[in-house]
XYZ file of N, CA, C and O in Angstrom:
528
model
N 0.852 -1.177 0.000
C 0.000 0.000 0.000
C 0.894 1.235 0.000
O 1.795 1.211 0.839
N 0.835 2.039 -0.586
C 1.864 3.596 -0.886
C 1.183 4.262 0.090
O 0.116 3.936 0.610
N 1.984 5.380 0.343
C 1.364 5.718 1.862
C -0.082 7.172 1.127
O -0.992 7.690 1.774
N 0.301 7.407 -0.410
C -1.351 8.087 -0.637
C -2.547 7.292 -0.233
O -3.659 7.716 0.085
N -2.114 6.048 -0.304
C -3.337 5.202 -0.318
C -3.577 4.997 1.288
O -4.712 4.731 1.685
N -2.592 5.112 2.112
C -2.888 5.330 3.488
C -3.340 6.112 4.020
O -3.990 6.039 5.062
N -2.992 7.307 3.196
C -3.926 8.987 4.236
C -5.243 9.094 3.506
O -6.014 9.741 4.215
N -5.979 8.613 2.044
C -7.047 9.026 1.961
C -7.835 8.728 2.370
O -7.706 7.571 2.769
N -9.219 9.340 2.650
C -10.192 8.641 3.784
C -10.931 7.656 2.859
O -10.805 7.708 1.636
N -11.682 6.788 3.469
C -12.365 6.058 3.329
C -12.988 6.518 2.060
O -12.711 7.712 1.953
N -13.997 5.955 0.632
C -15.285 5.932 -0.021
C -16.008 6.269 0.990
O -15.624 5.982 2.124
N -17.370 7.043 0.744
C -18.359 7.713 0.881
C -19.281 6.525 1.618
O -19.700 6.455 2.773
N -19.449 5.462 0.277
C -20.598 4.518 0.897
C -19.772 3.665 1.296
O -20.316 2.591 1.035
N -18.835 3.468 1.749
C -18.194 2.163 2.840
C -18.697 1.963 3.807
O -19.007 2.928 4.505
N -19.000 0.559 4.266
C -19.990 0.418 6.034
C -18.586 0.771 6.716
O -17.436 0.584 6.316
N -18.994 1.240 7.667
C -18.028 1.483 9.317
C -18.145 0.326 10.086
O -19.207 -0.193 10.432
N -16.925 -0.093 10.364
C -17.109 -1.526 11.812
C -18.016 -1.763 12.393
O -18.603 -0.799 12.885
N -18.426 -2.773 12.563
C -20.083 -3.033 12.819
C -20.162 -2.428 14.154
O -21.251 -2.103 14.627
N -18.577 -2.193 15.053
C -19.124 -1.580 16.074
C -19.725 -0.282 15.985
O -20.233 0.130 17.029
N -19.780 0.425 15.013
C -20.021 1.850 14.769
C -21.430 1.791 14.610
O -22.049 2.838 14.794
N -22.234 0.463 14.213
C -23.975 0.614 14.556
C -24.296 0.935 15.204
O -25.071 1.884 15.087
N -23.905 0.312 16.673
C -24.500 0.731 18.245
C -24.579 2.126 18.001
O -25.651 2.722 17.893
N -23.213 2.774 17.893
C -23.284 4.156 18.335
C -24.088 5.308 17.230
O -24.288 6.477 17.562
N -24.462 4.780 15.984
C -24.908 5.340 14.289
C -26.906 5.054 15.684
O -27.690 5.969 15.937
N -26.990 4.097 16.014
C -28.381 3.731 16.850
C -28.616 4.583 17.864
O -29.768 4.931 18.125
N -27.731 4.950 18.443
C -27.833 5.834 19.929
C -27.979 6.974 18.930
O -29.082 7.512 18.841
N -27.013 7.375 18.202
C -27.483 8.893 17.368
C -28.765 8.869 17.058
O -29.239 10.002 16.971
N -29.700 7.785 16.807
C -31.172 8.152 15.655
C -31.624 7.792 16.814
O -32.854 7.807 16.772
N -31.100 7.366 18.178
C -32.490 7.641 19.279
C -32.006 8.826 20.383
O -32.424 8.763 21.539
N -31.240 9.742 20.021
C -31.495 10.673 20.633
C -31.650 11.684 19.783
O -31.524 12.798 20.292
N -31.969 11.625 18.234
C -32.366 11.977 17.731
C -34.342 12.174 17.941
O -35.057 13.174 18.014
N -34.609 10.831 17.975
C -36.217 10.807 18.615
C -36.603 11.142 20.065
O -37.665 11.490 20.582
N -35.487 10.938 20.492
C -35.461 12.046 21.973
C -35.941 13.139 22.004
O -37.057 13.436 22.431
N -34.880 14.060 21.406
C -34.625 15.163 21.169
C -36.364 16.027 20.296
O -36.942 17.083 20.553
N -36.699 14.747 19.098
C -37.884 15.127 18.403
C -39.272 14.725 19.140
O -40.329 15.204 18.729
N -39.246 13.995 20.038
C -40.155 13.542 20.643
C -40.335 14.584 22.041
O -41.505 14.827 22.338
N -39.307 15.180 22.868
C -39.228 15.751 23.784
C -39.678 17.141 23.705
O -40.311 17.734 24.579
N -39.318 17.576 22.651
C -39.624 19.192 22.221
C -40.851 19.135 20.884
O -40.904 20.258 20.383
N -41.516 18.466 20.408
C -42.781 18.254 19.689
C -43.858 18.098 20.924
O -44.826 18.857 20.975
N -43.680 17.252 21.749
C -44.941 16.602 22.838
C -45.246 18.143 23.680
O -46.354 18.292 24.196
N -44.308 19.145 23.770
C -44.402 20.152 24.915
C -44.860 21.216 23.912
O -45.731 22.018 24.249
N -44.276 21.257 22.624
C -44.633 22.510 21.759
C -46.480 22.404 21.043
O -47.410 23.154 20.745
N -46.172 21.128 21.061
C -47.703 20.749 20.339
C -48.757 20.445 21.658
O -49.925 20.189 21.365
N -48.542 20.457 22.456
C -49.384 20.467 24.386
C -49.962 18.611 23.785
O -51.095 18.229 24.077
N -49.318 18.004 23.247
C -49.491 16.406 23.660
C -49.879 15.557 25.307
O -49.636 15.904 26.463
N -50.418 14.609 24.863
C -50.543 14.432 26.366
C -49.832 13.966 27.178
O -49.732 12.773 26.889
N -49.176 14.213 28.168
C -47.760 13.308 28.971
C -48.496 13.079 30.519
O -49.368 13.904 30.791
N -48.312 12.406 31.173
C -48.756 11.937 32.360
C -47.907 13.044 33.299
O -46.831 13.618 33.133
N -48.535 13.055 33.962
C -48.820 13.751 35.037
C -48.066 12.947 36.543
O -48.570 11.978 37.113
N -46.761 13.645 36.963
C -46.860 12.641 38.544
C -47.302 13.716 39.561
O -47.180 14.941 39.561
N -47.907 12.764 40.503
C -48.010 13.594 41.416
C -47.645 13.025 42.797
O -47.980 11.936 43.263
N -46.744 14.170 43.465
C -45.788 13.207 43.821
C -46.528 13.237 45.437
O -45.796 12.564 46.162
N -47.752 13.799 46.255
C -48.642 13.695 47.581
C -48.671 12.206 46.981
O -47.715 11.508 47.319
N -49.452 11.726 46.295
C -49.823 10.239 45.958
C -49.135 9.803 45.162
O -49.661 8.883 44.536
N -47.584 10.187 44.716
C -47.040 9.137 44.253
C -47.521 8.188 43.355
O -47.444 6.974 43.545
N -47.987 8.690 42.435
C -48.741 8.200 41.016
C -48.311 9.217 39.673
O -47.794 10.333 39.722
N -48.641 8.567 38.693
C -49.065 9.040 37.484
C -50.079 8.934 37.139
O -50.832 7.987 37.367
N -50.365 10.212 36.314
C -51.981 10.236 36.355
C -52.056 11.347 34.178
O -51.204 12.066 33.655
N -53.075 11.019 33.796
C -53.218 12.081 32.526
C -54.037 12.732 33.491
O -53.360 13.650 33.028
N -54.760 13.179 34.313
C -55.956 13.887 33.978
C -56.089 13.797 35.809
O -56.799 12.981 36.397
N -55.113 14.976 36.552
C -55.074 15.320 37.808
C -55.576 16.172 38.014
O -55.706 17.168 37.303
N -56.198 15.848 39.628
C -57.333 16.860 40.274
C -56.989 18.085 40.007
O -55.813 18.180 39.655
N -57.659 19.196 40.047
C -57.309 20.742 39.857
C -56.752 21.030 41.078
O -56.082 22.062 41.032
N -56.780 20.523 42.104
C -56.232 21.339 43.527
C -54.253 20.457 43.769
O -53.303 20.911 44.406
N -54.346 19.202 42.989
C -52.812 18.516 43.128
C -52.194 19.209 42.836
O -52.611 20.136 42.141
N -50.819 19.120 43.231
C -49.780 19.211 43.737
C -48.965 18.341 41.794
O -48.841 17.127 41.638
N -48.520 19.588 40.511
C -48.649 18.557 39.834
C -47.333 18.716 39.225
O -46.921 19.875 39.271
N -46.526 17.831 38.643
C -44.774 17.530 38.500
C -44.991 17.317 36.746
O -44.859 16.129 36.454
N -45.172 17.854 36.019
C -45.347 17.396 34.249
C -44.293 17.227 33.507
O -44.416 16.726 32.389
N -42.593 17.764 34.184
C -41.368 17.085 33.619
C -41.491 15.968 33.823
O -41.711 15.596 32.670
N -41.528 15.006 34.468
C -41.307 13.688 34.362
C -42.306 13.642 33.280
O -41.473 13.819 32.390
N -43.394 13.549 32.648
C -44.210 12.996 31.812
C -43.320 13.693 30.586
O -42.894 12.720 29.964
N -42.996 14.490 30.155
C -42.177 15.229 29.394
C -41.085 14.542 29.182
O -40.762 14.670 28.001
N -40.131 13.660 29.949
C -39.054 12.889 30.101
C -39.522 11.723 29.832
O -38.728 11.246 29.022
N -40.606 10.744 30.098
C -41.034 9.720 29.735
C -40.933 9.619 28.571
O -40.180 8.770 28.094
N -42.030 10.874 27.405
C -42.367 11.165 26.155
C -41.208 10.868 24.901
O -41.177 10.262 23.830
N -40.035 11.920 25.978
C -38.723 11.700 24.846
C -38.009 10.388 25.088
O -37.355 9.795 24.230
N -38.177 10.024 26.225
C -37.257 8.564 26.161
C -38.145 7.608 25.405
O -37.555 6.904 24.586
N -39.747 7.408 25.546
C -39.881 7.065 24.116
C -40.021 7.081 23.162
O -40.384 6.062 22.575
N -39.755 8.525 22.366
C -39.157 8.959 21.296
C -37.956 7.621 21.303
O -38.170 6.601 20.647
N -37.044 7.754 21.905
C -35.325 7.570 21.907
C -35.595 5.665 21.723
O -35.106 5.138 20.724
N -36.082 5.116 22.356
C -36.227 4.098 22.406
C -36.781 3.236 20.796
O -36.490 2.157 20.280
N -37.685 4.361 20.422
C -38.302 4.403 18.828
C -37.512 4.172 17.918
O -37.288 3.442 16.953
N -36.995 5.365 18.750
C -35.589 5.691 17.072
C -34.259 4.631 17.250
O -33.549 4.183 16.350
N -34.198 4.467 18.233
C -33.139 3.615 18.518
C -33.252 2.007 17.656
O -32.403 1.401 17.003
N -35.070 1.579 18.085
C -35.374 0.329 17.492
C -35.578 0.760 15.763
O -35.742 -0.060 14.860
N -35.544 1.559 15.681
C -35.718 2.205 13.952
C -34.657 1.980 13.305
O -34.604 1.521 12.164
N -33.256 2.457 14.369
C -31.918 2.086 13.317
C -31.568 1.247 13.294
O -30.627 0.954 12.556
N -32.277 0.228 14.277
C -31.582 -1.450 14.248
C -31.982 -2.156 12.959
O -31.370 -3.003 12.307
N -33.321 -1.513 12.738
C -34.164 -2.614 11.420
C -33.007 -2.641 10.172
O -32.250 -1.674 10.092
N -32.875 -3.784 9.176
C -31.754 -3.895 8.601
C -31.845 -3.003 7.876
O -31.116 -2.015 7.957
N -32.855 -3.166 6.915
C -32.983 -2.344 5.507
C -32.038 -0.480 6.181
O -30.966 0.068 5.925
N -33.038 -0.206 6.931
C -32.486 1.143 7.148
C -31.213 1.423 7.912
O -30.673 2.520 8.053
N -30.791 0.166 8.417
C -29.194 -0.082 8.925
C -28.042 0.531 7.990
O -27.138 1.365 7.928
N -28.843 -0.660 7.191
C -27.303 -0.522 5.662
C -27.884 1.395 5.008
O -27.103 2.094 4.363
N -28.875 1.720 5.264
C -28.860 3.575 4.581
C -27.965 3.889 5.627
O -26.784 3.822 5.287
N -28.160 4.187 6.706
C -27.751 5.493 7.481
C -26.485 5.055 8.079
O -25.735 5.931 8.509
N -26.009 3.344 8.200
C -24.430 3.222 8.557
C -23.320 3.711 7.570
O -22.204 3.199 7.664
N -23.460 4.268 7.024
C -22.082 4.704 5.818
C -21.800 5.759 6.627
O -22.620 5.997 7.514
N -20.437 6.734 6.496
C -19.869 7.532 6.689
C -20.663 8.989 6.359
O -20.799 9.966 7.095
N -21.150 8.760 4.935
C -21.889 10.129 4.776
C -23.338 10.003 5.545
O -23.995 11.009 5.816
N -23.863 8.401 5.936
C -25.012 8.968 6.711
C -25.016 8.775 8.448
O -26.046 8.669 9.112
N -23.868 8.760 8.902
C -23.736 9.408 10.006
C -23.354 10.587 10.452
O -23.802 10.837 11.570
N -22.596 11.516 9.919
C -22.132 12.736 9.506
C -23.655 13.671 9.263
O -23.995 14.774 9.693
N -24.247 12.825 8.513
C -25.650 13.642 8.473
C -26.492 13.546 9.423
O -27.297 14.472 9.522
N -26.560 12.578 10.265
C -27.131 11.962 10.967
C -26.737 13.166 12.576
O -27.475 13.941 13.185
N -25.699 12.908 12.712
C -24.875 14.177 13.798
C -25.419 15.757 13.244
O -25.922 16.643 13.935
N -25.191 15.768 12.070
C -26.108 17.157 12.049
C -27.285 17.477 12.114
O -27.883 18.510 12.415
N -27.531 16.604 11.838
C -29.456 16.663 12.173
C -29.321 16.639 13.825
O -30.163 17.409 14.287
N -28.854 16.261 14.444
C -28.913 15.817 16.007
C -28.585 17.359 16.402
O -29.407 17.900 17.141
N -27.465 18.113 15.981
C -26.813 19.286 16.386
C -28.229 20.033 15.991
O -28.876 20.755 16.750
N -28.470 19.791 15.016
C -29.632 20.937 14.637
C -31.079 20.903 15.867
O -31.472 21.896 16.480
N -31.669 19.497 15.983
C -32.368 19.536 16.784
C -32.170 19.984 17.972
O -32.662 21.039 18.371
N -31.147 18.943 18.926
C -30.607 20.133 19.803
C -30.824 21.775 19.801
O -31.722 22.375 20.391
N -29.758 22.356 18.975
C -30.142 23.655 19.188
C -31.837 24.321 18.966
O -32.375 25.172 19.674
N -32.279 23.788 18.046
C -33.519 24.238 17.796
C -34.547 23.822 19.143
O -35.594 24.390 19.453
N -34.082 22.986 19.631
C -35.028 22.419 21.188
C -34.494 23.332 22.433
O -35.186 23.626 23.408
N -33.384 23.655 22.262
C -32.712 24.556 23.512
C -33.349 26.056 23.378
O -33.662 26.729 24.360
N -33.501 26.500 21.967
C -33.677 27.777 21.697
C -35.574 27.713 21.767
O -36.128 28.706 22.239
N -36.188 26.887 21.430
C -37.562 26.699 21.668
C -37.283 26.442 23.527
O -36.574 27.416 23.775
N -37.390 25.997 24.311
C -37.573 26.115 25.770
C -36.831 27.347 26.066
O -37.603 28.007 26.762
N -35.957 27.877 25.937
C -35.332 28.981 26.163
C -36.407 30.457 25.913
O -36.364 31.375 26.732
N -37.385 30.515 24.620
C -38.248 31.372 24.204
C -39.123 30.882 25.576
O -38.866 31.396 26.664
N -40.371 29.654 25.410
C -41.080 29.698 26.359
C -40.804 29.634 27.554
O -41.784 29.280 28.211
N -39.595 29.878 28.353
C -39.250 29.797 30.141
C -39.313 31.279 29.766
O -40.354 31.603 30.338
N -38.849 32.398 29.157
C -38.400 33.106 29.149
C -39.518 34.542 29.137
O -39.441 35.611 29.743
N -40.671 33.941 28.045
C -41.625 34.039 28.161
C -42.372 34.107 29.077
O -42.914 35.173 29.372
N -42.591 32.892 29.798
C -43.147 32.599 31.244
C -42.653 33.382 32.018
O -43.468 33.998 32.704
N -40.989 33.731 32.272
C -40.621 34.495 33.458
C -41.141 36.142 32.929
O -41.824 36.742 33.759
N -40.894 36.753 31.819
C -41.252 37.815 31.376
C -42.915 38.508 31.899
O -43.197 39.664 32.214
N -43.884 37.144 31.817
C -45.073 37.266 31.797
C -45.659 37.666 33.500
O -46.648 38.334 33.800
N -44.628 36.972 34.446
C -44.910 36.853 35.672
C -45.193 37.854 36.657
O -45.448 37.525 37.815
Protein backbone atom coordinates (compact mmCIF):
# COMPACT_ATOMS: atom_id res chain seq x y z
CA UNK A 1 0.00 0.00 0.00
CA UNK A 2 1.86 3.60 -0.89
CA UNK A 3 1.36 5.72 1.86
CA UNK A 4 -1.35 8.09 -0.64
CA UNK A 5 -3.34 5.20 -0.32
CA UNK A 6 -2.89 5.33 3.49
CA UNK A 7 -3.93 8.99 4.24
CA UNK A 8 -7.05 9.03 1.96
CA UNK A 9 -10.19 8.64 3.78
CA UNK A 10 -12.36 6.06 3.33
CA UNK A 11 -15.28 5.93 -0.02
CA UNK A 12 -18.36 7.71 0.88
CA UNK A 13 -20.60 4.52 0.90
CA UNK A 14 -18.19 2.16 2.84
CA UNK A 15 -19.99 0.42 6.03
CA UNK A 16 -18.03 1.48 9.32
CA UNK A 17 -17.11 -1.53 11.81
CA UNK A 18 -20.08 -3.03 12.82
CA UNK A 19 -19.12 -1.58 16.07
CA UNK A 20 -20.02 1.85 14.77
CA UNK A 21 -23.98 0.61 14.56
CA UNK A 22 -24.50 0.73 18.24
CA UNK A 23 -23.28 4.16 18.33
CA UNK A 24 -24.91 5.34 14.29
CA UNK A 25 -28.38 3.73 16.85
CA UNK A 26 -27.83 5.83 19.93
CA UNK A 27 -27.48 8.89 17.37
CA UNK A 28 -31.17 8.15 15.66
CA UNK A 29 -32.49 7.64 19.28
CA UNK A 30 -31.50 10.67 20.63
CA UNK A 31 -32.37 11.98 17.73
CA UNK A 32 -36.22 10.81 18.61
CA UNK A 33 -35.46 12.05 21.97
CA UNK A 34 -34.62 15.16 21.17
CA UNK A 35 -37.88 15.13 18.40
CA UNK A 36 -40.15 13.54 20.64
CA UNK A 37 -39.23 15.75 23.78
CA UNK A 38 -39.62 19.19 22.22
CA UNK A 39 -42.78 18.25 19.69
CA UNK A 40 -44.94 16.60 22.84
CA UNK A 41 -44.40 20.15 24.91
CA UNK A 42 -44.63 22.51 21.76
CA UNK A 43 -47.70 20.75 20.34
CA UNK A 44 -49.38 20.47 24.39
CA UNK A 45 -49.49 16.41 23.66
CA UNK A 46 -50.54 14.43 26.37
CA UNK A 47 -47.76 13.31 28.97
CA UNK A 48 -48.76 11.94 32.36
CA UNK A 49 -48.82 13.75 35.04
CA UNK A 50 -46.86 12.64 38.54
CA UNK A 51 -48.01 13.59 41.42
CA UNK A 52 -45.79 13.21 43.82
CA UNK A 53 -48.64 13.69 47.58
CA UNK A 54 -49.82 10.24 45.96
CA UNK A 55 -47.04 9.14 44.25
CA UNK A 56 -48.74 8.20 41.02
CA UNK A 57 -49.07 9.04 37.48
CA UNK A 58 -51.98 10.24 36.35
CA UNK A 59 -53.22 12.08 32.53
CA UNK A 60 -55.96 13.89 33.98
CA UNK A 61 -55.07 15.32 37.81
CA UNK A 62 -57.33 16.86 40.27
CA UNK A 63 -57.31 20.74 39.86
CA UNK A 64 -56.23 21.34 43.53
CA UNK A 65 -52.81 18.52 43.13
CA UNK A 66 -49.78 19.21 43.74
CA UNK A 67 -48.65 18.56 39.83
CA UNK A 68 -44.77 17.53 38.50
CA UNK A 69 -45.35 17.40 34.25
CA UNK A 70 -41.37 17.09 33.62
CA UNK A 71 -41.31 13.69 34.36
CA UNK A 72 -44.21 13.00 31.81
CA UNK A 73 -42.18 15.23 29.39
CA UNK A 74 -39.05 12.89 30.10
CA UNK A 75 -41.03 9.72 29.73
CA UNK A 76 -42.37 11.16 26.15
CA UNK A 77 -38.72 11.70 24.85
CA UNK A 78 -37.26 8.56 26.16
CA UNK A 79 -39.88 7.06 24.12
CA UNK A 80 -39.16 8.96 21.30
CA UNK A 81 -35.32 7.57 21.91
CA UNK A 82 -36.23 4.10 22.41
CA UNK A 83 -38.30 4.40 18.83
CA UNK A 84 -35.59 5.69 17.07
CA UNK A 85 -33.14 3.61 18.52
CA UNK A 86 -35.37 0.33 17.49
CA UNK A 87 -35.72 2.21 13.95
CA UNK A 88 -31.92 2.09 13.32
CA UNK A 89 -31.58 -1.45 14.25
CA UNK A 90 -34.16 -2.61 11.42
CA UNK A 91 -31.75 -3.90 8.60
CA UNK A 92 -32.98 -2.34 5.51
CA UNK A 93 -32.49 1.14 7.15
CA UNK A 94 -29.19 -0.08 8.93
CA UNK A 95 -27.30 -0.52 5.66
CA UNK A 96 -28.86 3.57 4.58
CA UNK A 97 -27.75 5.49 7.48
CA UNK A 98 -24.43 3.22 8.56
CA UNK A 99 -22.08 4.70 5.82
CA UNK A 100 -19.87 7.53 6.69
CA UNK A 101 -21.89 10.13 4.78
CA UNK A 102 -25.01 8.97 6.71
CA UNK A 103 -23.74 9.41 10.01
CA UNK A 104 -22.13 12.74 9.51
CA UNK A 105 -25.65 13.64 8.47
CA UNK A 106 -27.13 11.96 10.97
CA UNK A 107 -24.87 14.18 13.80
CA UNK A 108 -26.11 17.16 12.05
CA UNK A 109 -29.46 16.66 12.17
CA UNK A 110 -28.91 15.82 16.01
CA UNK A 111 -26.81 19.29 16.39
CA UNK A 112 -29.63 20.94 14.64
CA UNK A 113 -32.37 19.54 16.78
CA UNK A 114 -30.61 20.13 19.80
CA UNK A 115 -30.14 23.65 19.19
CA UNK A 116 -33.52 24.24 17.80
CA UNK A 117 -35.03 22.42 21.19
CA UNK A 118 -32.71 24.56 23.51
CA UNK A 119 -33.68 27.78 21.70
CA UNK A 120 -37.56 26.70 21.67
CA UNK A 121 -37.57 26.11 25.77
CA UNK A 122 -35.33 28.98 26.16
CA UNK A 123 -38.25 31.37 24.20
CA UNK A 124 -41.08 29.70 26.36
CA UNK A 125 -39.25 29.80 30.14
CA UNK A 126 -38.40 33.11 29.15
CA UNK A 127 -41.63 34.04 28.16
CA UNK A 128 -43.15 32.60 31.24
CA UNK A 129 -40.62 34.50 33.46
CA UNK A 130 -41.25 37.81 31.38
CA UNK A 131 -45.07 37.27 31.80
CA UNK A 132 -44.91 36.85 35.67
Amino acid sequence: MSPKQADSPPPANQTPPPDNRHHTALLTGLFGFLLVYTLSDWLGAPKPIYLPVETRFTFSPPPDAIKMGYFGLLLNGFAGFFIGYAVARLPKLSQAIHTHIGQAKLATLNLFALGGGMLYFLIVELTKWGSS
